[in-house]
Each structure stands twice: as C-alpha cells, then as structure tokens.
Short mmCIF file of C-alpha atoms in Angstrom, two decimals:
data_model
loop_
_atom_site.label_atom_id
_atom_site.label_comp_id
_atom_site.label_asym_id
_atom_site.label_seq_id
_atom_site.Cartn_x
_atom_site.Cartn_y
_atom_site.Cartn_z
CA MET U 14 0.00 0.00 0.00
CA ALA U 15 1.37 3.41 -0.96
CA ARG U 16 2.92 5.38 1.84
CA VAL U 17 2.07 9.07 2.20
CA PHE U 18 4.40 11.33 4.15
CA TRP U 19 2.88 13.98 6.36
CA THR U 20 4.32 17.19 7.70
CA VAL U 21 3.72 18.24 11.30
CA ILE U 22 3.70 21.54 13.08
CA ALA U 23 3.26 21.21 16.85
CA ILE U 24 2.22 24.10 19.03
CA ALA U 25 2.65 23.52 22.75
CA LEU U 26 -0.58 25.26 23.66
CA VAL U 27 -2.58 22.56 25.32
CA PHE U 28 -5.95 23.63 23.96
CA SER U 29 -4.79 24.64 20.49
CA ASN U 30 -2.52 22.05 18.95
CA TRP U 31 -1.72 21.34 15.35
CA VAL U 32 -0.83 17.78 14.66
CA ASP U 33 1.95 16.54 12.50
CA GLY U 34 3.50 13.31 11.45
CA PHE U 35 5.46 11.44 8.89
CA GLY U 36 5.61 7.92 7.49
CA GLY U 37 2.64 6.67 9.50
CA TYR U 38 3.90 8.22 12.73
CA TYR U 39 2.45 11.37 14.25
CA GLU U 40 4.47 13.48 16.66
CA HIS U 41 2.97 15.91 19.14
CA GLN U 42 4.48 18.41 21.51
CA LEU U 43 1.82 18.64 24.19
CA ASN U 44 1.32 18.43 27.87
CA GLU U 45 1.25 14.64 27.89
CA THR U 46 -1.70 14.46 30.29
CA GLU U 47 -3.83 16.40 27.81
CA LEU U 48 -4.00 13.78 25.08
CA SER U 49 -7.79 14.04 25.18
CA LEU U 50 -7.29 17.24 23.25
CA LEU U 51 -5.90 15.36 20.27
CA GLU U 52 -8.57 16.18 17.87
CA ALA U 53 -9.41 15.63 14.34
CA HIS U 54 -10.03 19.12 13.10
CA GLU U 55 -6.67 20.35 14.34
CA ALA U 56 -4.97 17.24 13.02
CA SER U 57 -6.49 17.81 9.66
CA LEU U 58 -5.33 21.41 9.40
CA SER U 59 -2.02 20.08 8.16
CA TYR U 60 -3.55 17.59 5.74
CA ALA U 61 -1.29 17.88 2.73
CA GLY U 62 -2.54 19.47 -0.45
CA SER U 63 -6.21 19.59 0.49
CA ASN U 64 -8.65 22.43 -0.05
CA LEU U 65 -10.31 22.28 3.32
CA LEU U 66 -14.02 22.90 3.75
CA LEU U 67 -14.44 25.47 6.54
CA VAL U 68 -17.83 25.45 8.26
CA GLY U 69 -19.12 28.29 10.41
CA LEU U 70 -20.33 28.15 14.01
CA THR U 71 -24.07 28.42 14.71
CA LEU U 72 -25.14 29.25 18.27
CA VAL U 73 -28.35 27.66 19.57
CA GLN U 74 -30.21 30.89 20.21
CA ASN U 75 -33.12 29.51 22.25
CA ALA U 76 -30.87 27.36 24.47
CA ALA U 77 -30.48 29.86 27.32
CA ALA U 78 -34.23 29.83 28.02
CA LYS U 79 -33.92 26.08 28.63
CA GLY U 80 -30.85 26.44 30.83
CA ALA U 81 -28.84 24.67 28.12
CA VAL U 82 -25.56 26.57 28.44
CA CYS U 83 -21.81 25.98 28.48
CA LEU U 84 -19.81 25.88 31.73
CA ASP U 85 -19.56 29.69 31.76
CA GLY U 86 -23.21 30.30 30.83
CA THR U 87 -22.62 31.09 27.15
CA LEU U 88 -24.77 29.58 24.39
CA PRO U 89 -23.83 26.15 22.98
CA GLY U 90 -23.15 25.77 19.30
CA TYR U 91 -22.64 23.50 16.31
CA HIS U 92 -21.28 23.58 12.78
CA LEU U 93 -23.72 22.47 10.06
CA HIS U 94 -22.92 21.76 6.41
CA ARG U 95 -26.04 21.02 4.38
CA GLY U 96 -26.45 17.86 2.37
CA TYR U 97 -27.64 17.66 -1.21
CA GLY U 98 -28.93 15.21 -3.80
CA SER U 99 -29.37 11.70 -2.40
CA GLY U 100 -28.05 12.97 0.96
CA SER U 101 -30.47 15.86 1.43
CA ASN U 102 -32.57 13.91 3.96
CA ARG U 103 -29.69 12.09 5.60
CA TRP U 104 -28.14 13.41 8.79
CA LEU U 105 -24.81 12.72 10.49
CA ILE U 106 -24.32 14.21 13.97
CA ASN U 107 -20.76 14.22 15.29
CA LEU U 108 -20.27 14.88 19.01
CA GLU U 109 -17.02 16.68 19.72
CA GLY U 110 -14.60 15.16 22.25
CA GLY U 111 -12.06 16.70 24.59
CA GLY U 112 -11.77 15.02 27.99
CA TRP U 113 -13.72 15.88 31.13
CA CYS U 114 -13.51 18.16 34.15
CA ASN U 115 -13.90 16.43 37.48
CA ASN U 116 -13.53 19.17 40.12
CA ILE U 117 -14.09 22.90 40.56
CA ARG U 118 -10.50 23.77 39.73
CA THR U 119 -10.41 21.94 36.38
CA CYS U 120 -13.90 23.12 35.41
CA VAL U 121 -13.07 26.76 36.24
CA TYR U 122 -9.95 26.45 34.06
CA ARG U 123 -11.99 24.84 31.32
CA LYS U 124 -14.59 27.61 31.16
CA LYS U 125 -11.90 29.96 29.86
CA THR U 126 -11.31 27.68 26.86
CA ARG U 127 -13.31 26.46 23.87
CA ARG U 128 -14.12 23.38 25.95
CA GLY U 129 -16.21 25.44 28.37
CA SER U 130 -17.34 28.56 26.54
CA SER U 131 -18.58 29.41 23.07
CA ASP U 132 -16.79 32.77 23.46
CA PHE U 133 -13.53 30.85 22.87
CA MET U 134 -14.74 28.50 20.13
CA GLU U 135 -13.34 28.83 16.62
CA LYS U 136 -15.81 30.66 14.40
CA GLU U 137 -15.22 28.08 11.69
CA ILE U 138 -13.57 24.67 11.62
CA PRO U 139 -12.46 22.32 8.84
CA PHE U 140 -14.67 19.32 8.06
CA THR U 141 -12.52 16.32 7.20
CA GLY U 142 -12.70 12.54 7.43
CA ILE U 143 -16.26 11.43 8.14
CA LEU U 144 -17.32 15.11 7.88
CA SER U 145 -15.69 15.75 4.48
CA ASN U 146 -17.86 16.88 1.56
CA LYS U 147 -15.70 15.13 -1.04
CA ALA U 148 -16.69 11.71 -2.36
CA GLU U 149 -13.02 10.78 -2.77
CA GLU U 150 -12.46 11.44 0.96
CA ASN U 151 -15.76 10.25 2.42
CA PRO U 152 -17.49 7.94 -0.04
CA ASP U 153 -20.66 7.12 1.93
CA PHE U 154 -21.49 10.33 3.81
CA PHE U 155 -20.03 13.18 1.73
CA ASN U 156 -23.39 14.61 0.63
CA TRP U 157 -25.26 14.16 3.92
CA ASN U 158 -26.21 16.97 6.29
CA ARG U 159 -23.16 16.84 8.57
CA ILE U 160 -23.03 18.48 12.00
CA LYS U 161 -20.27 18.88 14.57
CA LEU U 162 -21.87 19.57 17.98
CA ARG U 163 -19.36 21.47 20.11
CA TYR U 164 -18.45 20.15 23.54
CA CYS U 165 -18.51 22.74 26.32
CA ASP U 166 -19.85 20.96 29.41
CA GLY U 167 -17.04 18.58 30.44
CA ALA U 168 -19.21 15.52 31.19
CA SER U 169 -19.87 13.92 27.76
CA PHE U 170 -23.19 15.81 27.40
CA ALA U 171 -24.55 14.01 30.49
CA GLY U 172 -24.51 16.44 33.45
CA ASP U 173 -27.29 18.60 34.85
CA SER U 174 -26.24 20.62 37.87
CA GLU U 175 -24.54 23.87 38.82
CA ASP U 176 -22.12 25.41 41.30
CA GLU U 177 -23.27 28.95 42.02
CA THR U 178 -20.21 29.88 44.08
CA ALA U 179 -17.81 28.98 41.26
CA GLU U 180 -20.25 30.29 38.62
CA LEU U 181 -20.27 26.95 36.81
CA GLN U 182 -23.15 25.48 34.81
CA PHE U 183 -23.05 21.72 34.28
CA ARG U 184 -25.70 21.41 31.58
CA GLY U 185 -24.49 18.82 29.08
CA GLN U 186 -27.77 16.90 29.00
CA ARG U 187 -29.72 20.08 28.32
CA ILE U 188 -27.23 21.10 25.60
CA TRP U 189 -27.75 17.73 23.93
CA ALA U 190 -31.56 18.10 24.07
CA ALA U 191 -31.58 21.74 22.91
CA ALA U 192 -29.25 21.04 20.00
CA MET U 193 -31.29 18.05 18.86
CA GLU U 194 -34.51 20.10 19.06
CA ASP U 195 -32.90 22.89 17.04
CA LEU U 196 -31.66 20.48 14.37
CA MET U 197 -35.03 18.74 14.17
CA SER U 198 -36.58 22.13 13.42
CA LYS U 199 -34.00 22.65 10.65
CA GLY U 200 -35.06 19.52 8.78
CA MET U 201 -33.63 16.60 10.72
CA ARG U 202 -37.18 15.48 11.58
CA PHE U 203 -37.54 14.51 7.89
CA ALA U 204 -34.43 12.29 7.94
CA ASP U 205 -34.73 8.90 6.26
CA GLN U 206 -31.24 7.94 7.50
CA ALA U 207 -29.30 9.19 10.54
CA LEU U 208 -25.99 8.41 12.18
CA LEU U 209 -24.81 9.64 15.58
CA SER U 210 -21.03 9.59 15.93
CA GLY U 211 -18.33 11.00 18.15
CA CYS U 212 -14.72 10.59 19.13
CA SER U 213 -13.11 10.21 22.58
CA ALA U 214 -15.37 11.91 25.18
CA GLY U 215 -17.75 12.35 22.24
CA GLY U 216 -17.53 8.61 21.57
CA LEU U 217 -18.61 7.96 25.15
CA ALA U 218 -21.41 10.53 24.71
CA THR U 219 -22.53 8.66 21.57
CA ILE U 220 -22.94 5.45 23.59
CA ILE U 221 -24.78 7.25 26.40
CA HIS U 222 -27.19 9.03 24.03
CA CYS U 223 -27.54 6.43 21.27
CA ASP U 224 -30.98 5.13 22.23
CA GLU U 225 -32.20 8.69 22.95
CA PHE U 226 -31.13 9.62 19.41
CA ARG U 227 -33.04 6.64 18.00
CA GLY U 228 -36.12 7.85 19.88
CA LEU U 229 -36.16 11.16 17.97
CA PHE U 230 -37.13 9.43 14.71
CA PRO U 231 -39.92 7.21 13.42
CA MET U 232 -39.12 3.51 13.11
CA THR U 233 -39.03 3.89 9.32
CA THR U 234 -35.80 5.93 9.65
CA ARG U 235 -32.56 3.97 9.61
CA VAL U 236 -30.72 5.12 12.77
CA LYS U 237 -27.35 3.84 13.96
CA CYS U 238 -24.48 5.04 16.17
CA LEU U 239 -20.69 5.04 15.81
CA SER U 240 -18.35 5.40 18.79
CA ASP U 241 -14.74 6.22 17.86
CA ALA U 242 -12.12 5.89 20.64
CA GLY U 243 -14.89 5.96 23.22
CA LEU U 244 -14.34 2.53 24.79
CA PHE U 245 -12.75 3.76 28.02
CA LEU U 246 -12.01 0.77 30.25
CA ASP U 247 -12.36 0.57 34.02
CA ALA U 248 -8.72 -0.46 34.21
CA ILE U 249 -6.14 -0.78 36.98
CA ASP U 250 -3.19 1.56 36.44
CA VAL U 251 0.50 0.68 36.75
CA SER U 252 0.51 1.53 40.47
CA GLY U 253 -2.45 -0.76 41.21
CA GLY U 254 -4.86 2.18 41.51
CA ARG U 255 -7.84 3.23 39.43
CA THR U 256 -6.96 6.60 37.95
CA LEU U 257 -9.81 6.75 35.46
CA ARG U 258 -12.44 5.49 37.93
CA ASN U 259 -11.35 8.26 40.32
CA LEU U 260 -11.63 10.83 37.52
CA TYR U 261 -15.08 9.59 36.49
CA GLY U 262 -16.22 9.63 40.12
CA GLY U 263 -15.51 13.35 40.20
CA VAL U 264 -17.22 13.98 36.86
CA VAL U 265 -20.40 12.07 37.71
CA GLY U 266 -20.67 13.45 41.25
CA LEU U 267 -19.83 17.08 40.51
CA GLN U 268 -21.92 17.35 37.36
CA GLY U 269 -24.99 15.41 38.50
CA ALA U 270 -24.78 12.93 35.63
CA GLN U 271 -26.33 10.01 37.49
CA LYS U 272 -29.93 10.80 36.52
CA ASN U 273 -29.04 11.00 32.84
CA LEU U 274 -27.19 7.70 32.53
CA PRO U 275 -29.08 4.73 31.06
CA GLN U 276 -31.42 3.34 33.70
CA ILE U 277 -30.89 -0.20 32.54
CA CYS U 278 -27.40 0.21 34.02
CA THR U 279 -28.05 2.41 37.07
CA ASN U 280 -30.78 0.01 38.22
CA HIS U 281 -28.09 -2.52 39.14
CA LEU U 282 -24.71 -0.73 39.14
CA ASP U 283 -23.31 2.37 40.83
CA PRO U 284 -23.38 5.58 38.73
CA ILE U 285 -19.60 5.68 38.24
CA SER U 286 -19.66 2.18 36.73
CA CYS U 287 -22.45 3.38 34.42
CA PHE U 288 -20.19 6.12 33.03
CA PHE U 289 -17.89 3.35 31.76
CA PRO U 290 -19.01 2.19 28.30
CA GLN U 291 -18.10 -1.43 29.06
CA ASN U 292 -21.19 -1.51 31.30
CA LEU U 293 -23.45 0.16 28.71
CA ILE U 294 -22.67 -1.25 25.27
CA ALA U 295 -24.36 -4.66 25.58
CA SER U 296 -27.67 -3.04 26.53
CA VAL U 297 -27.80 -0.37 23.80
CA LYS U 298 -30.81 -1.33 21.67
CA THR U 299 -29.84 0.74 18.62
CA PRO U 300 -27.24 -0.70 16.21
CA LEU U 301 -23.82 0.49 17.43
CA PHE U 302 -20.38 0.35 15.83
CA ILE U 303 -17.33 0.43 18.08
CA LEU U 304 -14.09 1.64 16.51
CA ASN U 305 -11.12 1.63 18.87
CA ALA U 306 -7.36 1.23 18.89
CA ALA U 307 -6.43 -1.75 21.07
CA TYR U 308 -3.60 0.37 22.51
CA ASP U 309 -5.52 3.61 22.84
CA SER U 310 -3.01 6.44 23.25
CA TRP U 311 -5.19 8.47 25.58
CA GLN U 312 -5.84 5.53 27.87
CA ILE U 313 -2.16 4.58 28.04
CA GLN U 314 -1.19 8.14 28.92
CA SER U 315 -4.03 9.18 31.18
CA SER U 316 -5.52 5.99 32.62
CA LEU U 317 -2.92 3.21 32.61
CA ALA U 318 0.38 5.03 33.12
CA PRO U 319 -0.24 8.67 34.02
CA PRO U 320 2.58 10.51 35.85
CA SER U 321 0.51 10.34 39.07
CA ALA U 322 0.70 6.53 38.97
CA ASP U 323 4.33 6.51 37.84
CA PRO U 324 6.24 8.78 40.27
CA HIS U 325 9.64 7.35 39.33
CA GLY U 326 9.03 7.77 35.60
CA TYR U 327 9.50 4.12 34.61
CA TRP U 328 6.73 4.53 32.04
CA HIS U 329 7.70 8.02 30.83
CA ASP U 330 9.36 7.01 27.57
CA CYS U 331 6.95 4.16 26.83
CA ARG U 332 3.82 6.25 27.22
CA LEU U 333 5.19 8.83 24.79
CA ASN U 334 6.55 6.36 22.22
CA HIS U 335 5.58 2.68 22.05
CA ALA U 336 8.91 1.87 20.36
CA LYS U 337 10.61 2.71 23.68
CA CYS U 338 8.51 0.27 25.74
CA THR U 339 10.36 -2.62 27.39
CA ALA U 340 9.22 -6.21 26.86
CA PRO U 341 7.41 -6.29 30.25
CA GLN U 342 5.67 -2.99 29.39
CA ILE U 343 4.48 -4.36 26.06
CA GLN U 344 3.26 -7.45 27.90
CA TYR U 345 1.30 -5.18 30.26
CA LEU U 346 -0.25 -3.40 27.27
CA GLN U 347 -1.18 -6.75 25.73
CA GLY U 348 -3.11 -7.37 28.96
CA PHE U 349 -4.98 -4.11 28.35
CA ARG U 350 -5.87 -5.30 24.84
CA ASN U 351 -7.10 -8.60 26.27
CA HIS U 352 -9.26 -6.67 28.76
CA MET U 353 -10.76 -4.71 25.85
CA LEU U 354 -11.52 -7.88 23.89
CA ASN U 355 -13.19 -9.41 26.95
CA VAL U 356 -15.53 -6.48 27.57
CA ILE U 357 -16.82 -6.49 23.97
CA LYS U 358 -17.67 -10.20 23.84
CA ASP U 359 -21.39 -9.87 24.65
CA PHE U 360 -21.70 -6.75 22.50
CA ALA U 361 -20.13 -8.54 19.52
CA ARG U 362 -22.69 -11.37 19.63
CA ALA U 363 -25.49 -9.08 18.40
CA ASN U 364 -25.75 -9.23 14.60
CA GLN U 365 -26.76 -5.55 14.35
CA ASN U 366 -23.54 -4.28 15.95
CA GLY U 367 -20.22 -3.52 14.27
CA LEU U 368 -16.65 -3.70 15.48
CA PHE U 369 -13.22 -2.54 14.28
CA ILE U 370 -10.41 -2.97 16.84
CA ASN U 371 -7.02 -2.29 15.30
CA SER U 372 -3.69 -2.89 17.03
CA CYS U 373 -2.47 0.69 16.83
CA PHE U 374 -1.18 3.25 19.30
CA SER U 375 -3.67 5.92 18.29
CA HIS U 376 -6.79 7.79 19.37
CA CYS U 377 -9.68 8.98 17.16
CA GLN U 378 -9.62 7.67 13.60
CA THR U 379 -12.86 8.85 11.93
CA GLU U 380 -12.28 12.60 11.78
CA ARG U 381 -8.71 12.57 10.52
CA GLN U 382 -8.51 12.14 6.78
CA ASP U 383 -5.35 10.02 6.86
CA THR U 384 -6.95 7.37 9.07
CA TRP U 385 -10.54 7.59 7.79
CA PHE U 386 -10.05 7.22 4.04
CA ALA U 387 -6.76 7.70 2.21
CA ASP U 388 -4.30 5.66 0.16
CA ASN U 389 -2.44 4.51 3.28
CA SER U 390 -5.24 4.36 5.84
CA PRO U 391 -5.13 1.61 8.48
CA VAL U 392 -6.77 -1.65 7.38
CA ILE U 393 -7.78 -4.97 8.89
CA LYS U 394 -8.05 -7.81 6.37
CA ASN U 395 -7.67 -5.25 3.57
CA LYS U 396 -10.70 -3.25 4.73
CA GLY U 397 -10.22 0.36 5.83
CA ILE U 398 -12.24 2.19 8.44
CA ALA U 399 -14.51 4.23 6.14
CA VAL U 400 -15.40 1.17 4.06
CA ALA U 401 -15.99 -0.92 7.20
CA VAL U 402 -18.32 1.70 8.70
CA GLY U 403 -20.18 2.18 5.40
CA ASP U 404 -20.60 -1.57 4.85
CA TRP U 405 -22.05 -1.89 8.35
CA TYR U 406 -24.28 1.21 8.19
CA PHE U 407 -25.86 0.31 4.84
CA ASP U 408 -26.03 -3.43 5.62
CA ARG U 409 -23.73 -4.23 2.71
CA ALA U 410 -21.82 -6.62 4.97
CA GLY U 411 -21.47 -7.55 8.60
CA VAL U 412 -18.31 -6.02 10.08
CA LYS U 413 -16.71 -7.44 13.19
CA VAL U 414 -12.94 -7.33 12.77
CA ILE U 415 -10.26 -7.59 15.44
CA ASP U 416 -6.61 -7.12 14.56
CA CYS U 417 -3.83 -9.52 15.51
CA PRO U 418 -1.76 -8.21 18.48
CA TYR U 419 0.98 -5.59 18.15
CA PRO U 420 3.36 -5.49 16.29
CA CYS U 421 1.72 -7.36 13.42
CA ASP U 422 -0.14 -4.45 11.75
CA ASN U 423 2.08 -2.29 9.51
CA THR U 424 -0.78 -0.06 8.33
CA CYS U 425 -1.17 1.77 11.66
CA HIS U 426 -0.72 5.51 12.03
CA HIS U 427 0.85 5.39 15.47
CA LEU U 428 0.96 8.52 17.60
CA ILE U 429 4.30 9.51 19.10
CA PHE U 430 4.75 12.34 21.61
CA ARG U 431 7.76 14.35 22.58
#
C-alpha cells in the first residue's frame, strides 16, 4: 500500500494544537496528560494538499431559556454543512470530544477555553474525514447533512447541575436536548437515514445518548451510532490504583450525571460504573459500531500510566513512544488489549452491531482524513475504516474485525509524543 508522508507543526498550547507526522507516525508536543485534546479538526489542518471545507459556528439561540448553556453560561453551538442530492434527507451528527472536568479547579480552568465557553470557540472549523464533503475522501457520507456539535460541558453531554459559588453550569444533558430540538426544526425530523457519531469523550457521549437519538425518529428511519475511541475501560493503572475510575467519580458526582445515565445500568450498578461504556454497550438497543485502537493512546497516557501513577518515571518514555517500551511494558499493554476484547464479547454477539479494533497506538480515527479514508489508511483484512463503517451502516456486509496483536499491523498511524 502506498505510503504518504505527512508534515507536522506542533504548538505547545494545550488547547490549540496542530498535529503533524510522517511515514505513519504522528508526533505531538503537548502536555502529555492532555491527550484528550488530540482532535481531528486540528490534526487535519495540516492535511497535505487539500482544499479544506471550513464550516461556520451556529449558536443555539433559544438554548439559554432552557438552561442549556456551556460551563460559563454562554450559548452552545454546532457547525452544520447542508447535504444535497441523495443525501439531502440524511443526517450525520458528530459529538465533539475533549476530555472531562472532574472538580471545581479543572472546570473553572476549562470555562476559559473552547471546551467550556462558546466565546472561545473557533468561528469556523475544517470538516474532514467522516465530515468531508468530497466523495473521494468520504465515499458514503459526503453529501449528507453533517453536524459537529461542540463540547462545552465537560461531562460527555450528560450532566445537569450547577455550582453557584464557582459560577459553573453543568448542563451537558440540556445542551444535547436543545441542539437536537434545534436540528429537528431545521429539517432533521424529515431524515430517512441518521448516524450519531463522536470521538473520545464524544464517543462515550454517543454510547450514552444512542438510544435517545433513535427515539427522535420514526421507526421507518434507519438510525445507527458510531463510537470512535470511546471505549474507556475501568482499568487498573501501573501503580495498582484506578486513575480513570477516580476521575469519572468526580465527573459524575460534581456534574450530576447520574440521573441522565441509562437506567438499565443504574438500576443494578453504581453511577460511576455506568459512566464506563463497558457496562453500557451490551444493553444499547440501537445498532452500534465500536471503533477503537487496542492500545488507545489516551488511555495509556491518562488511565494506565499517568505521571501520578508513575512517580519514578519508569513509564515516561513508553507512554510517549511505544517503540521505547520494554518487553514487560508491552506485555502489560497486551493485557490491556485482552481486557478490551473481553468487555466487547457480549456486544459482539449481536448481529446488528459492528466492530473494528485495530492494534495501533492511536486515538480517534474517523475525523482525521489520513486514518478515515486515504491511500495509506489503516486496514484490517484489507478493509479500511470508512469502508468498514459504510458496509455496516448500509447493511452491505457484517463487520466485526479484530486485529492480531501488536506489532503485526504495519498499516497503523501510530501517535508519538515528545
């Protein structure tokens, strides 16, 4: 398969990074604990030789009356590019990712960024990958109505609470509802096909809201959901602790997410467990596709081997560059992959569901053009991600593919940090 070489510019601003890479490797100069901010639209800004489609920001004007506001009280927003032709009544909603805030300090910081305030959001962003309007970049969804819903609540669109003292609004659930209502009024109610997608924290939000999304449409509408890099595992970190469970405990408790998590889970598990997708996916009634790297870069850096769990820095080099991992570290990461494969077993038994687990050190693969659909995109059994998702969505073929363990896949676009 032809190799494309990419050029990278890295800016060390945590909330505004441009991504760069070469020869299937992508280097980033970031605060390493902020990998959740690895995002497709920044990554795609450096996509070589492409005339990027820039799509403007629309604020949801009636949201404030419903209390559906960002952390700082500003209006939520989305970017909409209209479909045409055969796609004019087809709708793709993409939920933006970008980590979570789990205490007053991190949420107060966040409200001064685009992750907590529409005042700081870009007025236009490039649509690439699954959001591209070019058939040669996005063969199945290029002419659909495509929407990027901006993420400014810090709890995967699930919270509903406030902290008056800190002047924080935790209104993710209301933002979700207000945005959906607004889009329905703009024609989405006439959809004959719809797909809810999202990456990272947006991938988790997609799982949480998938059945709600299905409920917006008549049964005659084909509705499915796609979670990209959203399979966050309730894993034990390298110190024997539970870094991510502790983080999620703060998110769920602070932001009042419990009442908005699927009841089929909260009826028998604690609310923190019900923020972990492994406890949600088997009970989602709507067809769901899970796309995930078996060695998810964000989870390695922020859940398995964060600096807080690695005070002596034994994992420092490995978490930044898989090629620097020792044999025991790789063995540990193989255990993480095995954990992932175990938690999807029940989910994978349902014929309606789809699965693409590739053995890459990466995070988010639908919104970046190089991983979604390009000459050298990652493949499993000669099938790339865009084709796999399209085959599953349109029922052209069942798709449940799991890669052989690292290092067997030479089509990966691994992420490397410095």
